[in-house]
Amino acid sequence: MRMSERLERTPVSGIRKMFDLARPGSVNLSLGEPDVAPPEAAVKGMNDASVKGMNGYGPTAGIMPLREAVASRYHGIGAENVMITASGTTALMMITQSLIDPGDEALIPSPGFVVYGPHTALSGGKATEYKLTEGDFQPDIDDIQKKITKRTKAIFLNYPSNPTGGVLSEPSFRAVRDLAADNGMTVISDEVYEHFVYEGKHTSFISELDNAIVVNGFSKMMAVPGWRMGLITADGDVIRDITKMAYHMCACPNMPAQYGILDAMPSVDAYLDSVRKIYRKRRDLITSRINDIRGLSMSAPKGAFYAFPSFSFPVSSEHFATELANDGLICVPGSAFGAHGEGHLRFSYAADEHKISTGMDILERTVNKMSVSKW
């Protein structure tokens, strides 16, 4: 059986590729999968809903009480601006399928999350990478301006960032907003790490829904990635259009999980306060350990839960990551996140401190071994 050419041209995720290399006993710091417990109210609420028979089809855009609860967290929007989706990744695919026509172009960050380019290509469009600035990983406005063509229809942003941990600054926010408006581009803002900011503040494109579509989710927010629950915030007309696409992709999101999330919403801010303290401590640990290893350097990430150090060794990031995998540490090569991710590795610190310390011990041993034998 021959698959479609567009699917055959779509690469396997570099994150999954490294995950598949994991041997039994490996320290896996490759996945951004929260290891903290979900809110008790969410688990109880989902179980109760299932026992009560809430297991059928629901509204394609999600149950109205949850849409209202999400809207109430933001100024100036209502339930008509919110739809619940079957994961943040599905939300991004729904958006690109709804927005991108064959021949359209979209600008994607490099380094940036792995799905933006393939989703654009699977929609018949062309993805063009734009650089992030060194150190603070802000959108390089000069580079973006050079990449805009008459076919450029959208620009993807992801802040707080996966893989860099960068947080969008106010000047960068204004610059991208104005550039998009001046050039007729829609901003697709992936904000799933909104709740994990350790330095500065999160600046959201929810204030710009006349020209932006915002993706968020509950996987990171409530540590329930396996529930596959995301959300989109957009202009009401845009929500109606994407809902039409959503029906053809999954009919409706998970019903029991929606009720569980709804039950946890009133207490989620207190939950997030406690979780951020855990991640901040882990961030400080992994930053300190990495900067103590010769040839590696990084600034403390301001958001999300990823470390993205640069290295000065004369090897590719894929080669480096493969050496680490052979020694029992799974991470992701920076090249998996675009051409401008080369020279970096990504480690997730959504893992306990013992696992982080053990992983950093392996990293240090591998660097020392390769220094003697190859560098």
Tab-separated table of C-alpha atoms in Angstrom:
chain	number	residue	atom	x	y	z
A	1	MET	CA	0.000	0.000	0.000
A	2	ARG	CA	1.388	3.374	-0.967
A	3	MET	CA	0.876	6.264	1.422
A	4	SER	CA	0.441	9.875	0.327
A	5	GLU	CA	3.551	11.728	-0.826
A	6	ARG	CA	2.992	14.467	1.746
A	7	LEU	CA	3.045	11.892	4.541
A	8	GLU	CA	6.117	10.163	3.144
A	9	ARG	CA	7.902	13.524	3.092
A	10	THR	CA	7.017	14.191	6.743
A	11	PRO	CA	9.934	13.334	9.043
A	12	VAL	CA	9.587	11.326	12.222
A	13	SER	CA	9.792	13.560	15.292
A	14	GLY	CA	13.361	13.868	16.558
A	15	ILE	CA	11.976	13.659	20.088
A	16	ARG	CA	10.336	10.289	19.444
A	17	LYS	CA	13.426	9.067	17.606
A	18	MET	CA	15.559	9.597	20.713
A	19	PHE	CA	12.849	8.193	22.975
A	20	ASP	CA	12.940	4.970	20.953
A	21	LEU	CA	16.695	4.648	21.624
A	22	ALA	CA	16.131	4.326	25.369
A	23	ARG	CA	17.427	1.069	26.815
A	24	PRO	CA	16.110	-0.448	30.042
A	25	GLY	CA	17.574	1.499	32.934
A	26	SER	CA	18.289	4.641	30.897
A	27	VAL	CA	17.736	8.049	32.459
A	28	ASN	CA	15.179	9.617	30.174
A	29	LEU	CA	15.234	13.418	30.116
A	30	SER	CA	13.834	13.627	26.584
A	31	LEU	CA	10.094	14.078	27.146
A	32	GLY	CA	8.302	17.097	28.571
A	33	GLU	CA	5.987	14.878	30.573
A	34	PRO	CA	5.162	16.237	34.048
A	35	ASP	CA	5.948	13.717	36.761
A	36	VAL	CA	3.967	15.539	39.473
A	37	ALA	CA	0.558	14.267	40.524
A	38	PRO	CA	-2.522	15.873	38.938
A	39	PRO	CA	-4.961	17.812	41.130
A	40	GLU	CA	-7.016	15.349	43.155
A	41	ALA	CA	-10.194	17.140	42.111
A	42	ALA	CA	-9.418	16.467	38.438
A	43	VAL	CA	-8.954	12.727	38.891
A	44	LYS	CA	-11.991	12.385	41.156
A	45	GLY	CA	-14.106	14.522	38.828
A	46	MET	CA	-13.196	12.447	35.779
A	47	ASN	CA	-13.890	9.179	37.588
A	48	ASP	CA	-17.206	10.454	38.946
A	49	ALA	CA	-18.291	11.646	35.505
A	50	SER	CA	-17.528	8.267	33.977
A	51	VAL	CA	-19.392	6.394	36.725
A	52	LYS	CA	-22.363	8.708	36.246
A	53	GLY	CA	-22.502	7.805	32.552
A	54	MET	CA	-20.869	10.870	30.988
A	55	ASN	CA	-19.207	8.618	28.405
A	56	GLY	CA	-21.010	9.533	25.212
A	57	TYR	CA	-20.421	12.098	22.517
A	58	GLY	CA	-20.383	15.726	23.578
A	59	PRO	CA	-20.336	19.113	21.853
A	60	THR	CA	-17.595	19.394	19.232
A	61	ALA	CA	-16.283	22.621	20.798
A	62	GLY	CA	-16.407	21.208	24.328
A	63	ILE	CA	-18.880	21.426	27.186
A	64	MET	CA	-20.094	24.952	27.821
A	65	PRO	CA	-19.298	25.053	31.583
A	66	LEU	CA	-15.629	24.345	30.863
A	67	ARG	CA	-15.484	26.884	28.047
A	68	GLU	CA	-16.983	29.454	30.446
A	69	ALA	CA	-14.507	28.517	33.186
A	70	VAL	CA	-11.572	29.007	30.811
A	71	ALA	CA	-12.930	32.342	29.539
A	72	SER	CA	-13.338	33.627	33.095
A	73	ARG	CA	-9.560	33.416	33.589
A	74	TYR	CA	-8.903	36.061	30.937
A	75	HIS	CA	-10.044	39.647	30.536
A	76	GLY	CA	-12.299	40.561	27.630
A	77	ILE	CA	-13.269	37.158	26.244
A	78	GLY	CA	-16.302	34.898	26.587
A	79	ALA	CA	-17.120	31.240	26.082
A	80	GLU	CA	-17.703	31.943	22.374
A	81	ASN	CA	-13.952	32.623	22.110
A	82	VAL	CA	-12.969	29.247	23.560
A	83	MET	CA	-13.076	25.693	22.267
A	84	ILE	CA	-11.833	22.557	24.013
A	85	THR	CA	-9.773	20.188	21.870
A	86	ALA	CA	-8.397	16.673	21.948
A	87	SER	CA	-4.854	17.841	22.875
A	88	GLY	CA	-2.801	20.909	22.074
A	89	THR	CA	-1.143	19.109	19.155
A	90	THR	CA	-4.543	18.379	17.638
A	91	ALA	CA	-5.471	22.013	18.184
A	92	LEU	CA	-2.429	23.083	16.145
A	93	MET	CA	-3.308	20.645	13.373
A	94	MET	CA	-6.920	21.880	13.318
A	95	ILE	CA	-5.688	25.453	13.000
A	96	THR	CA	-3.269	24.780	10.156
A	97	GLN	CA	-5.817	22.657	8.295
A	98	SER	CA	-8.368	25.459	8.703
A	99	LEU	CA	-6.043	28.333	7.808
A	100	ILE	CA	-3.378	27.135	5.355
A	101	ASP	CA	-4.176	26.565	1.679
A	102	PRO	CA	-1.840	24.782	-0.760
A	103	GLY	CA	0.884	27.219	-1.739
A	104	ASP	CA	0.550	29.343	1.415
A	105	GLU	CA	3.616	29.937	3.547
A	106	ALA	CA	4.051	30.010	7.318
A	107	LEU	CA	6.986	31.261	9.372
A	108	ILE	CA	8.113	28.910	12.141
A	109	PRO	CA	10.643	29.531	14.932
A	110	SER	CA	14.052	27.855	14.810
A	111	PRO	CA	14.752	26.412	17.281
A	112	GLY	CA	11.065	25.644	17.786
A	113	PHE	CA	8.684	22.830	18.628
A	114	VAL	CA	8.728	19.973	16.148
A	115	VAL	CA	5.135	20.001	14.823
A	116	TYR	CA	4.782	23.462	13.259
A	117	GLY	CA	6.646	22.644	10.054
A	118	PRO	CA	5.086	19.204	9.439
A	119	HIS	CA	1.593	20.515	10.195
A	120	THR	CA	2.101	23.295	7.660
A	121	ALA	CA	3.367	20.827	5.052
A	122	LEU	CA	0.523	18.376	5.710
A	123	SER	CA	-1.858	21.269	5.020
A	124	GLY	CA	-0.228	21.858	1.639
A	125	GLY	CA	1.787	24.864	2.734
A	126	LYS	CA	5.470	25.714	2.943
A	127	ALA	CA	7.196	26.286	6.287
A	128	THR	CA	10.061	28.791	6.457
A	129	GLU	CA	12.266	28.950	9.544
A	130	TYR	CA	13.077	32.225	11.251
A	131	LYS	CA	15.879	32.649	13.762
A	132	LEU	CA	15.645	33.314	17.463
A	133	THR	CA	18.193	35.645	19.006
A	134	GLU	CA	21.139	34.124	20.858
A	135	GLY	CA	20.928	33.937	24.621
A	136	ASP	CA	17.389	35.143	25.298
A	137	PHE	CA	15.739	33.335	22.345
A	138	GLN	CA	13.503	36.177	21.176
A	139	PRO	CA	12.092	36.337	17.630
A	140	ASP	CA	14.732	37.873	15.344
A	141	ILE	CA	12.603	40.616	13.797
A	142	ASP	CA	15.130	41.454	11.074
A	143	ASP	CA	15.252	37.822	9.997
A	144	ILE	CA	11.452	37.570	10.019
A	145	GLN	CA	11.164	40.617	7.764
A	146	LYS	CA	13.546	39.018	5.267
A	147	LYS	CA	11.470	35.829	5.162
A	148	ILE	CA	8.049	37.405	4.528
A	149	THR	CA	6.667	36.956	1.007
A	150	LYS	CA	3.324	37.715	-0.601
A	151	ARG	CA	2.288	34.111	0.195
A	152	THR	CA	3.111	34.318	3.924
A	153	LYS	CA	-0.152	33.740	5.738
A	154	ALA	CA	0.845	32.905	9.324
A	155	ILE	CA	3.627	33.131	11.856
A	156	PHE	CA	4.012	30.617	14.695
A	157	LEU	CA	5.227	31.669	18.115
A	158	ASN	CA	5.799	29.494	21.186
A	159	TYR	CA	6.326	31.191	24.550
A	160	PRO	CA	7.272	30.092	27.091
A	161	SER	CA	9.338	28.124	24.621
A	162	ASN	CA	9.896	24.475	23.979
A	163	PRO	CA	12.824	23.786	23.592
A	164	THR	CA	14.593	26.931	24.808
A	165	GLY	CA	12.718	27.935	27.960
A	166	GLY	CA	12.613	31.516	26.649
A	167	VAL	CA	9.855	33.937	27.682
A	168	LEU	CA	8.517	36.524	25.224
A	169	SER	CA	9.489	40.094	26.087
A	170	GLU	CA	7.112	43.039	25.756
A	171	PRO	CA	9.178	44.646	22.957
A	172	SER	CA	9.212	41.342	21.044
A	173	PHE	CA	5.471	40.941	21.545
A	174	ARG	CA	4.788	44.411	20.123
A	175	ALA	CA	7.185	43.932	17.232
A	176	VAL	CA	5.629	40.626	16.131
A	177	ARG	CA	2.096	41.949	16.627
A	178	ASP	CA	2.784	44.993	14.451
A	179	LEU	CA	4.689	43.054	11.813
A	180	ALA	CA	1.859	40.524	11.503
A	181	ALA	CA	-0.762	43.239	11.203
A	182	ASP	CA	1.243	45.179	8.613
A	183	ASN	CA	1.731	42.088	6.455
A	184	GLY	CA	-1.658	40.412	6.790
A	185	MET	CA	-0.305	37.451	8.762
A	186	THR	CA	-2.189	35.520	11.417
A	187	VAL	CA	-0.251	34.914	14.631
A	188	ILE	CA	-0.563	31.318	15.843
A	189	SER	CA	0.619	31.559	19.433
A	190	ASP	CA	1.370	28.285	21.233
A	191	GLU	CA	1.138	29.144	24.931
A	192	VAL	CA	0.830	25.709	26.550
A	193	TYR	CA	3.582	26.568	29.055
A	194	GLU	CA	1.878	29.793	30.111
A	195	HIS	CA	1.676	28.660	33.729
A	196	PHE	CA	5.395	27.953	34.091
A	197	VAL	CA	7.235	31.265	34.208
A	198	TYR	CA	10.028	31.759	36.765
A	199	GLU	CA	11.500	35.088	35.665
A	200	GLY	CA	9.501	37.968	34.203
A	201	LYS	CA	5.891	37.454	33.120
A	202	HIS	CA	3.912	35.733	30.400
A	203	THR	CA	2.662	38.022	27.618
A	204	SER	CA	-0.292	36.488	25.799
A	205	PHE	CA	-1.737	37.095	22.358
A	206	ILE	CA	-5.209	36.606	23.851
A	207	SER	CA	-5.298	40.411	23.870
A	208	GLU	CA	-4.993	40.360	20.051
A	209	LEU	CA	-7.691	37.929	18.907
A	210	ASP	CA	-8.583	40.091	15.921
A	211	ASN	CA	-5.341	38.834	14.375
A	212	ALA	CA	-4.215	35.882	16.506
A	213	ILE	CA	-5.198	32.342	17.438
A	214	VAL	CA	-3.933	31.102	20.799
A	215	VAL	CA	-3.330	27.455	21.672
A	216	ASN	CA	-3.187	26.283	25.268
A	217	GLY	CA	-3.958	23.102	27.117
A	218	PHE	CA	-4.405	21.156	30.300
A	219	SER	CA	-1.706	18.492	29.813
A	220	LYS	CA	1.017	20.632	31.376
A	221	MET	CA	-1.303	22.816	33.464
A	222	MET	CA	-2.750	19.851	35.391
A	223	ALA	CA	-0.089	17.201	34.678
A	224	VAL	CA	-2.480	15.022	32.651
A	225	PRO	CA	-0.723	14.609	29.270
A	226	GLY	CA	-2.328	11.211	28.725
A	227	TRP	CA	-5.808	12.730	28.868
A	228	ARG	CA	-5.003	14.660	25.641
A	229	MET	CA	-6.894	17.841	26.476
A	230	GLY	CA	-6.123	21.175	24.833
A	231	LEU	CA	-7.896	24.405	24.008
A	232	ILE	CA	-8.022	27.192	21.446
A	233	THR	CA	-8.822	30.834	22.064
A	234	ALA	CA	-9.791	32.942	19.040
A	235	ASP	CA	-12.335	35.320	17.551
A	236	GLY	CA	-15.835	33.838	17.717
A	237	ASP	CA	-16.132	33.441	13.938
A	238	VAL	CA	-12.761	31.683	13.834
A	239	ILE	CA	-13.843	29.325	16.621
A	240	ARG	CA	-16.924	28.393	14.600
A	241	ASP	CA	-14.802	27.670	11.521
A	242	ILE	CA	-12.262	25.559	13.424
A	243	THR	CA	-15.109	23.693	15.120
A	244	LYS	CA	-16.196	22.558	11.665
A	245	MET	CA	-12.703	21.151	11.089
A	246	ALA	CA	-12.682	19.627	14.575
A	247	TYR	CA	-15.759	17.560	13.822
A	248	HIS	CA	-14.010	15.896	10.910
A	249	MET	CA	-10.873	15.213	12.958
A	250	CYS	CA	-12.222	13.844	16.224
A	251	ALA	CA	-15.952	14.693	16.604
A	252	CYS	CA	-15.520	15.910	20.195
A	253	PRO	CA	-13.041	15.944	23.073
A	254	ASN	CA	-13.003	13.407	25.909
A	255	MET	CA	-16.169	13.863	27.978
A	256	PRO	CA	-15.169	12.470	31.421
A	257	ALA	CA	-11.839	14.321	31.284
A	258	GLN	CA	-13.612	17.614	30.603
A	259	TYR	CA	-15.680	17.229	33.752
A	260	GLY	CA	-12.585	16.332	35.762
A	261	ILE	CA	-10.777	19.438	34.545
A	262	LEU	CA	-13.852	21.538	35.248
A	263	ASP	CA	-13.936	20.330	38.853
A	264	ALA	CA	-10.252	21.215	39.314
A	265	MET	CA	-10.441	24.707	37.818
A	266	PRO	CA	-11.459	26.544	41.018
A	267	SER	CA	-8.343	25.340	42.880
A	268	VAL	CA	-5.849	25.127	40.013
A	269	ASP	CA	-3.975	28.352	40.838
A	270	ALA	CA	-2.966	27.062	44.273
A	271	TYR	CA	-1.930	23.787	42.658
A	272	LEU	CA	0.202	25.641	40.081
A	273	ASP	CA	1.882	27.729	42.785
A	274	SER	CA	3.143	24.556	44.453
A	275	VAL	CA	4.205	22.925	41.172
A	276	ARG	CA	6.159	25.994	40.026
A	277	LYS	CA	8.239	25.837	43.202
A	278	ILE	CA	9.175	22.244	42.379
A	279	TYR	CA	10.154	23.081	38.800
A	280	ARG	CA	12.076	26.191	39.812
A	281	LYS	CA	14.212	24.107	42.189
A	282	ARG	CA	14.854	21.556	39.450
A	283	ARG	CA	15.688	24.321	36.991
A	284	ASP	CA	18.304	25.731	39.341
A	285	LEU	CA	19.793	22.266	39.856
A	286	ILE	CA	20.137	21.373	36.177
A	287	THR	CA	21.445	24.848	35.278
A	288	SER	CA	24.144	24.633	37.932
A	289	ARG	CA	25.162	21.106	36.963
A	290	ILE	CA	25.357	21.868	33.237
A	291	ASN	CA	27.397	25.027	33.708
A	292	ASP	CA	29.902	23.062	35.797
A	293	ILE	CA	30.692	20.795	32.826
A	294	ARG	CA	33.498	21.943	30.556
A	295	GLY	CA	32.309	22.918	27.089
A	296	LEU	CA	28.627	23.346	28.019
A	297	SER	CA	26.899	26.593	28.925
A	298	MET	CA	23.419	28.025	29.393
A	299	SER	CA	21.500	30.741	31.161
A	300	ALA	CA	18.756	29.696	33.545
A	301	PRO	CA	15.593	29.225	31.446
A	302	LYS	CA	12.872	31.700	32.362
A	303	GLY	CA	9.940	29.413	31.603
A	304	ALA	CA	8.621	25.958	30.633
A	305	PHE	CA	10.691	23.008	31.938
A	306	TYR	CA	13.497	22.561	29.433
A	307	ALA	CA	17.234	23.201	29.556
A	308	PHE	CA	18.764	24.033	26.162
A	309	PRO	CA	22.513	24.339	26.672
A	310	SER	CA	24.959	25.082	23.894
A	311	PHE	CA	28.137	23.065	23.497
A	312	SER	CA	31.484	23.902	21.954
A	313	PHE	CA	32.552	20.439	20.787
A	314	PRO	CA	33.193	19.674	17.075
A	315	VAL	CA	30.357	17.175	16.681
A	316	SER	CA	26.740	17.406	15.602
A	317	SER	CA	24.024	17.539	18.228
A	318	GLU	CA	22.627	14.246	16.905
A	319	HIS	CA	26.012	12.560	17.302
A	320	PHE	CA	26.357	13.967	20.824
A	321	ALA	CA	22.850	12.842	21.803
A	322	THR	CA	23.490	9.368	20.388
A	323	GLU	CA	26.688	9.047	22.435
A	324	LEU	CA	24.713	10.011	25.525
A	325	ALA	CA	22.004	7.465	24.671
A	326	ASN	CA	24.679	4.763	24.385
A	327	ASP	CA	25.846	5.743	27.874
A	328	GLY	CA	22.319	5.642	29.313
A	329	LEU	CA	21.080	9.257	29.116
A	330	ILE	CA	18.264	10.159	26.719
A	331	CYS	CA	17.964	13.781	25.586
A	332	VAL	CA	17.054	15.466	22.293
A	333	PRO	CA	19.543	16.931	19.793
A	334	GLY	CA	19.022	20.602	19.103
A	335	SER	CA	18.824	19.901	15.376
A	336	ALA	CA	15.452	18.202	15.964
A	337	PHE	CA	14.056	21.694	16.544
A	338	GLY	CA	15.296	23.260	13.332
A	339	ALA	CA	18.532	24.336	11.689
A	340	HIS	CA	19.229	26.982	14.325
A	341	GLY	CA	18.956	24.421	17.113
A	342	GLU	CA	22.243	22.822	16.053
A	343	GLY	CA	24.963	23.141	18.674
A	344	HIS	CA	22.468	22.553	21.485
A	345	LEU	CA	20.904	19.681	23.438
A	346	ARG	CA	17.497	19.693	25.103
A	347	PHE	CA	16.957	18.186	28.541
A	348	SER	CA	13.577	18.090	30.258
A	349	TYR	CA	13.565	18.806	33.972
A	350	ALA	CA	10.025	17.504	34.380
A	351	ALA	CA	11.762	14.755	36.339
A	352	ASP	CA	12.739	14.348	39.990
A	353	GLU	CA	16.014	15.704	41.354
A	354	HIS	CA	17.606	12.268	41.710
A	355	LYS	CA	16.975	11.515	38.034
A	356	ILE	CA	18.310	14.932	37.014
A	357	SER	CA	21.470	14.477	39.109
A	358	THR	CA	22.034	10.958	37.761
A	359	GLY	CA	21.553	12.222	34.212
A	360	MET	CA	24.022	15.052	34.730
A	361	ASP	CA	26.566	12.564	36.127
A	362	ILE	CA	26.257	10.590	32.873
A	363	LEU	CA	26.550	13.783	30.829
A	364	GLU	CA	29.755	14.742	32.630
A	365	ARG	CA	31.269	11.261	32.216
A	366	THR	CA	30.402	11.184	28.514
A	367	VAL	CA	31.954	14.608	27.928
A	368	ASN	CA	35.129	13.537	29.717
A	369	LYS	CA	35.286	10.249	27.809
A	370	MET	CA	34.747	11.881	24.422
A	371	SER	CA	37.247	14.613	25.226
A	372	VAL	CA	39.953	12.003	25.689
A	373	SER	CA	39.018	9.756	22.788
A	374	LYS	CA	37.679	12.033	20.051
A	375	TRP	CA	38.090	15.727	20.690
